[in-house]
GROMACS .gro file of C-alpha atoms in nm:
model
  224
    1MET     CA    1   0.000   0.000   0.000
    2ASN     CA    2   0.150   0.335  -0.103
    3LYS     CA    3   0.181   0.630   0.133
    4HIS     CA    4  -0.084   0.838  -0.045
    5LYS     CA    5  -0.348   0.565  -0.012
    6LEU     CA    6  -0.259   0.507   0.354
    7ASN     CA    7  -0.298   0.878   0.435
    8LEU     CA    8  -0.638   0.880   0.261
    9ILE     CA    9  -0.762   0.584   0.468
   10ILE     CA   10  -0.643   0.748   0.791
   11LEU     CA   11  -0.819   1.073   0.697
   12LEU     CA   12  -1.147   0.890   0.626
   13LEU     CA   13  -1.127   0.701   0.956
   14LEU     CA   14  -1.070   1.024   1.144
   15SER     CA   15  -1.364   1.187   0.965
   16PHE     CA   16  -1.601   0.901   1.054
   17SER     CA   17  -1.476   0.915   1.413
   18VAL     CA   18  -1.554   1.287   1.440
   19LEU     CA   19  -1.894   1.244   1.276
   20GLY     CA   20  -1.986   0.971   1.522
   21GLN     CA   21  -1.896   1.172   1.830
   22VAL     CA   22  -2.179   1.287   2.059
   23ASN     CA   23  -2.200   1.498   2.374
   24GLN     CA   24  -1.896   1.712   2.289
   25LYS     CA   25  -1.815   2.061   2.416
   26ASP     CA   26  -1.629   2.348   2.260
   27VAL     CA   27  -1.320   2.516   2.409
   28ASN     CA   28  -1.546   2.732   2.627
   29GLY     CA   29  -1.722   2.431   2.778
   30LYS     CA   30  -2.045   2.483   2.584
   31ARG     CA   31  -2.233   2.196   2.423
   32HIS     CA   32  -2.150   2.165   2.056
   33GLY     CA   33  -2.259   1.918   1.791
   34LYS     CA   34  -2.488   1.620   1.836
   35TRP     CA   35  -2.612   1.550   2.190
   36GLN     CA   36  -2.810   1.268   2.341
   37VAL     CA   37  -2.893   1.259   2.711
   38ASN     CA   38  -3.032   0.932   2.848
   39PHE     CA   39  -3.254   0.864   3.144
   40GLU     CA   40  -3.037   0.791   3.445
   41GLY     CA   41  -2.916   0.432   3.459
   42THR     CA   42  -3.045   0.348   3.111
   43THR     CA   43  -2.943   0.372   2.746
   44ASN     CA   44  -3.284   0.518   2.657
   45PRO     CA   45  -3.284   0.879   2.536
   46LYS     CA   46  -3.435   1.159   2.738
   47PHE     CA   47  -3.368   1.401   2.455
   48GLU     CA   48  -3.153   1.425   2.143
   49GLY     CA   49  -3.059   1.713   1.918
   50ASN     CA   50  -2.782   1.946   1.806
   51PHE     CA   51  -2.609   2.239   1.970
   52ASP     CA   52  -2.412   2.520   1.812
   53HIS     CA   53  -2.174   2.645   2.080
   54GLY     CA   54  -2.436   2.611   2.354
   55GLN     CA   55  -2.732   2.716   2.139
   56ARG     CA   56  -2.999   2.462   2.046
   57THR     CA   57  -3.045   2.438   1.670
   58GLY     CA   58  -3.263   2.233   1.439
   59VAL     CA   59  -3.490   1.954   1.556
   60PHE     CA   60  -3.486   1.821   1.912
   61LYS     CA   61  -3.674   1.507   2.017
   62PHE     CA   62  -3.791   1.456   2.375
   63TYR     CA   63  -3.907   1.125   2.522
   64LYS     CA   64  -4.123   1.020   2.814
   65LYS     CA   65  -3.971   0.767   3.052
   66GLY     CA   66  -4.088   0.416   2.965
   67PHE     CA   67  -4.203   0.512   2.613
   68TYR     CA   68  -3.922   0.535   2.360
   69LYS     CA   69  -4.080   0.423   2.033
   70HIS     CA   70  -4.216   0.770   1.964
   71PRO     CA   71  -4.101   1.107   2.100
   72SER     CA   72  -4.345   1.283   2.333
   73ALA     CA   73  -4.244   1.619   2.185
   74ILE     CA   74  -4.054   1.750   1.886
   75MET     CA   75  -3.920   2.105   1.893
   76ASP     CA   76  -3.767   2.284   1.596
   77PHE     CA   77  -3.528   2.558   1.708
   78GLY     CA   78  -3.441   2.653   1.351
   79ASN     CA   79  -3.108   2.838   1.346
   80GLY     CA   80  -3.118   2.909   1.717
   81GLN     CA   81  -3.399   3.162   1.690
   82ASP     CA   82  -3.617   3.265   1.985
   83SER     CA   83  -3.939   3.128   1.833
   84VAL     CA   84  -3.962   2.749   1.860
   85SER     CA   85  -4.208   2.529   1.669
   86VAL     CA   86  -4.349   2.260   1.899
   87THR     CA   87  -4.556   1.945   1.848
   88TYR     CA   88  -4.666   1.719   2.134
   89TYR     CA   89  -4.751   1.352   2.071
   90THR     CA   90  -4.934   1.061   2.233
   91GLN     CA   91  -4.750   0.740   2.323
   92THR     CA   92  -4.857   0.597   1.985
   93GLY     CA   93  -4.716   0.889   1.788
   94LYS     CA   94  -5.036   1.082   1.716
   95PRO     CA   95  -5.012   1.462   1.746
   96ILE     CA   96  -5.185   1.615   2.048
   97SER     CA   97  -5.112   1.982   1.990
   98GLN     CA   98  -4.882   2.209   1.798
   99GLY     CA   99  -4.782   2.573   1.799
  100LYS     CA  100  -4.498   2.810   1.880
  101MET     CA  101  -4.320   2.901   2.203
  102ILE     CA  102  -4.097   3.190   2.300
  103ASP     CA  103  -3.890   3.143   2.615
  104ARG     CA  104  -4.099   2.831   2.691
  105LEU     CA  105  -4.423   3.032   2.681
  106ARG     CA  106  -4.696   2.964   2.425
  107GLU     CA  107  -4.731   3.239   2.169
  108GLY     CA  108  -4.966   3.288   1.874
  109LYS     CA  109  -5.186   3.016   1.727
  110TRP     CA  110  -5.204   2.670   1.888
  111THR     CA  111  -5.394   2.375   1.743
  112TYR     CA  112  -5.522   2.070   1.935
  113PHE     CA  113  -5.642   1.744   1.777
  114HIS     CA  114  -5.912   1.484   1.839
  115GLN     CA  115  -5.756   1.143   1.899
  116MET     CA  116  -6.031   0.936   1.736
  117ASN     CA  117  -5.992   1.077   1.386
  118ASP     CA  118  -5.703   1.330   1.404
  119SER     CA  119  -5.934   1.620   1.314
  120VAL     CA  120  -5.887   1.961   1.475
  121MET     CA  121  -6.044   1.975   1.822
  122MET     CA  122  -5.953   2.328   1.924
  123ILE     CA  123  -5.775   2.639   1.801
  124GLU     CA  124  -5.643   2.889   2.053
  125HIS     CA  125  -5.439   3.209   2.042
  126TYR     CA  126  -5.184   3.302   2.307
  127LYS     CA  127  -4.985   3.600   2.424
  128ASN     CA  128  -4.719   3.537   2.689
  129ASP     CA  129  -4.877   3.194   2.757
  130LYS     CA  130  -5.222   3.344   2.820
  131LEU     CA  131  -5.528   3.299   2.601
  132ASN     CA  132  -5.567   3.613   2.392
  133GLY     CA  133  -5.814   3.612   2.105
  134PHE     CA  134  -6.077   3.360   2.001
  135GLN     CA  135  -6.080   3.005   2.134
  136GLU     CA  136  -6.264   2.779   1.891
  137THR     CA  137  -6.374   2.423   1.973
  138PHE     CA  138  -6.487   2.176   1.706
  139TYR     CA  139  -6.689   1.855   1.693
  140PRO     CA  140  -6.507   1.551   1.547
  141ASP     CA  141  -6.677   1.615   1.209
  142GLY     CA  142  -6.520   1.961   1.195
  143LYS     CA  143  -6.828   2.167   1.279
  144LEU     CA  144  -6.788   2.454   1.522
  145ALA     CA  145  -6.898   2.374   1.879
  146GLU     CA  146  -6.792   2.688   2.067
  147LYS     CA  147  -6.629   3.023   1.996
  148THR     CA  148  -6.527   3.246   2.286
  149HIS     CA  149  -6.309   3.554   2.301
  150TYR     CA  150  -6.035   3.598   2.563
  151VAL     CA  151  -5.818   3.888   2.671
  152MET     CA  152  -5.498   3.787   2.854
  153GLY     CA  153  -5.644   3.465   2.994
  154VAL     CA  154  -5.988   3.600   3.084
  155MET     CA  155  -6.315   3.562   2.891
  156ASP     CA  156  -6.395   3.903   2.749
  157GLY     CA  157  -6.621   3.960   2.450
  158SER     CA  158  -6.861   3.737   2.258
  159SER     CA  159  -6.919   3.370   2.333
  160GLN     CA  160  -7.132   3.133   2.127
  161ILE     CA  161  -7.211   2.766   2.179
  162PHE     CA  162  -7.343   2.559   1.886
  163ALA     CA  163  -7.539   2.234   1.850
  164LYS     CA  164  -7.407   1.962   1.618
  165ASN     CA  165  -7.649   2.082   1.349
  166GLY     CA  166  -7.490   2.429   1.354
  167GLN     CA  167  -7.768   2.597   1.548
  168VAL     CA  168  -7.660   2.854   1.807
  169LEU     CA  169  -7.758   2.733   2.155
  170LYS     CA  170  -7.614   3.020   2.360
  171ASP     CA  171  -7.528   3.369   2.242
  172LEU     CA  172  -7.352   3.542   2.531
  173HIS     CA  173  -7.116   3.825   2.616
  174TYR     CA  174  -6.846   3.842   2.884
  175SER     CA  175  -6.662   4.130   3.046
  176GLU     CA  176  -6.351   4.060   3.253
  177GLY     CA  177  -6.453   3.697   3.307
  178GLU     CA  178  -6.817   3.757   3.404
  179LEU     CA  179  -7.137   3.737   3.201
  180ASP     CA  180  -7.225   4.093   3.104
  181GLY     CA  181  -7.466   4.223   2.843
  182LYS     CA  182  -7.735   4.062   2.632
  183ALA     CA  183  -7.783   3.684   2.642
  184VAL     CA  184  -8.003   3.465   2.425
  185TYR     CA  185  -8.063   3.089   2.461
  186TYR     CA  186  -8.204   2.857   2.192
  187ASN     CA  187  -8.287   2.488   2.159
  188PRO     CA  188  -8.134   2.275   1.878
  189ARG     CA  189  -8.438   2.350   1.658
  190GLY     CA  190  -8.358   2.721   1.668
  191GLU     CA  191  -8.649   2.811   1.895
  192MET     CA  192  -8.573   3.081   2.148
  193GLN     CA  193  -8.586   2.958   2.508
  194MET     CA  194  -8.504   3.274   2.700
  195GLU     CA  195  -8.342   3.613   2.660
  196GLY     CA  196  -8.230   3.895   2.883
  197SER     CA  197  -7.920   4.070   3.013
  198TYR     CA  198  -7.644   4.007   3.266
  199SER     CA  199  -7.458   4.258   3.476
  200LYS     CA  200  -7.134   4.141   3.638
  201GLY     CA  201  -7.247   3.778   3.632
  202SER     CA  202  -7.604   3.830   3.755
  203LYS     CA  203  -7.932   3.852   3.564
  204THR     CA  204  -8.063   4.204   3.544
  205GLY     CA  205  -8.373   4.378   3.410
  206ILE     CA  206  -8.655   4.194   3.236
  207TRP     CA  207  -8.596   3.838   3.118
  208LYS     CA  208  -8.835   3.665   2.878
  209TYR     CA  209  -8.899   3.290   2.887
  210TYR     CA  210  -9.055   3.103   2.595
  211GLU     CA  211  -9.238   2.771   2.636
  212ASP     CA  212  -9.512   2.606   2.429
  213GLY     CA  213  -9.579   2.928   2.239
  214LYS     CA  214  -9.620   3.131   2.558
  215VAL     CA  215  -9.403   3.411   2.689
  216THR     CA  216  -9.350   3.489   3.055
  217GLU     CA  217  -9.145   3.775   3.194
  218GLN     CA  218  -8.950   3.823   3.512
  219ASN     CA  219  -8.798   4.148   3.634
  220TYR     CA  220  -8.478   4.070   3.822
  221ASP     CA  221  -8.430   4.434   3.924
  222SER     CA  222  -8.750   4.414   4.133
  223LYS     CA  223  -8.579   4.157   4.358
  224LYS     CA  224  -8.298   4.393   4.450
   0.00000   0.00000   0.00000
């Protein structure tokens, strides 16, 4: 074997050795390259991914102890950016929810899934890990079941609940977490059951009740 060929073989062996290395640190003691941390006393991974001089980059996979066939969460750190794309999974590998996080806090749109047919179960919007915007819940067939508005984790604004046939069952309004304003209730056939107003969570003024074609009224202010 000539010297040139021997040097080439040595170089290839060294390259494969470097590529196969895991859990390395740079000269400053920061994690660098491929890392895999196992659950204590086992060879089963707790998480695996890549670091760039201490910064998480690309895709990281996280596992739940005792379940290693599928990751319990996959996080994409991109090029070390602050916004992280996250998907959580069941033990069988079906997605539970997905969205973005900033500094480990949910931010923006998050989607949750039904487990029977993988359809969307809920869509939420977050700001600093608090519900902020409309929360929409869906039946397994995709039809809207509920739509409620939140402001920084508190119900504030319109709230509607729907029957499976699409009929509005409750048309409500909240202010700082309490029922406030006009409220109308229907049955699944679209027939009005009662209507009135709330003030800070309590019925106020005249409420009308509909039953068998008859209307009765009750003045809640007269009880005060």
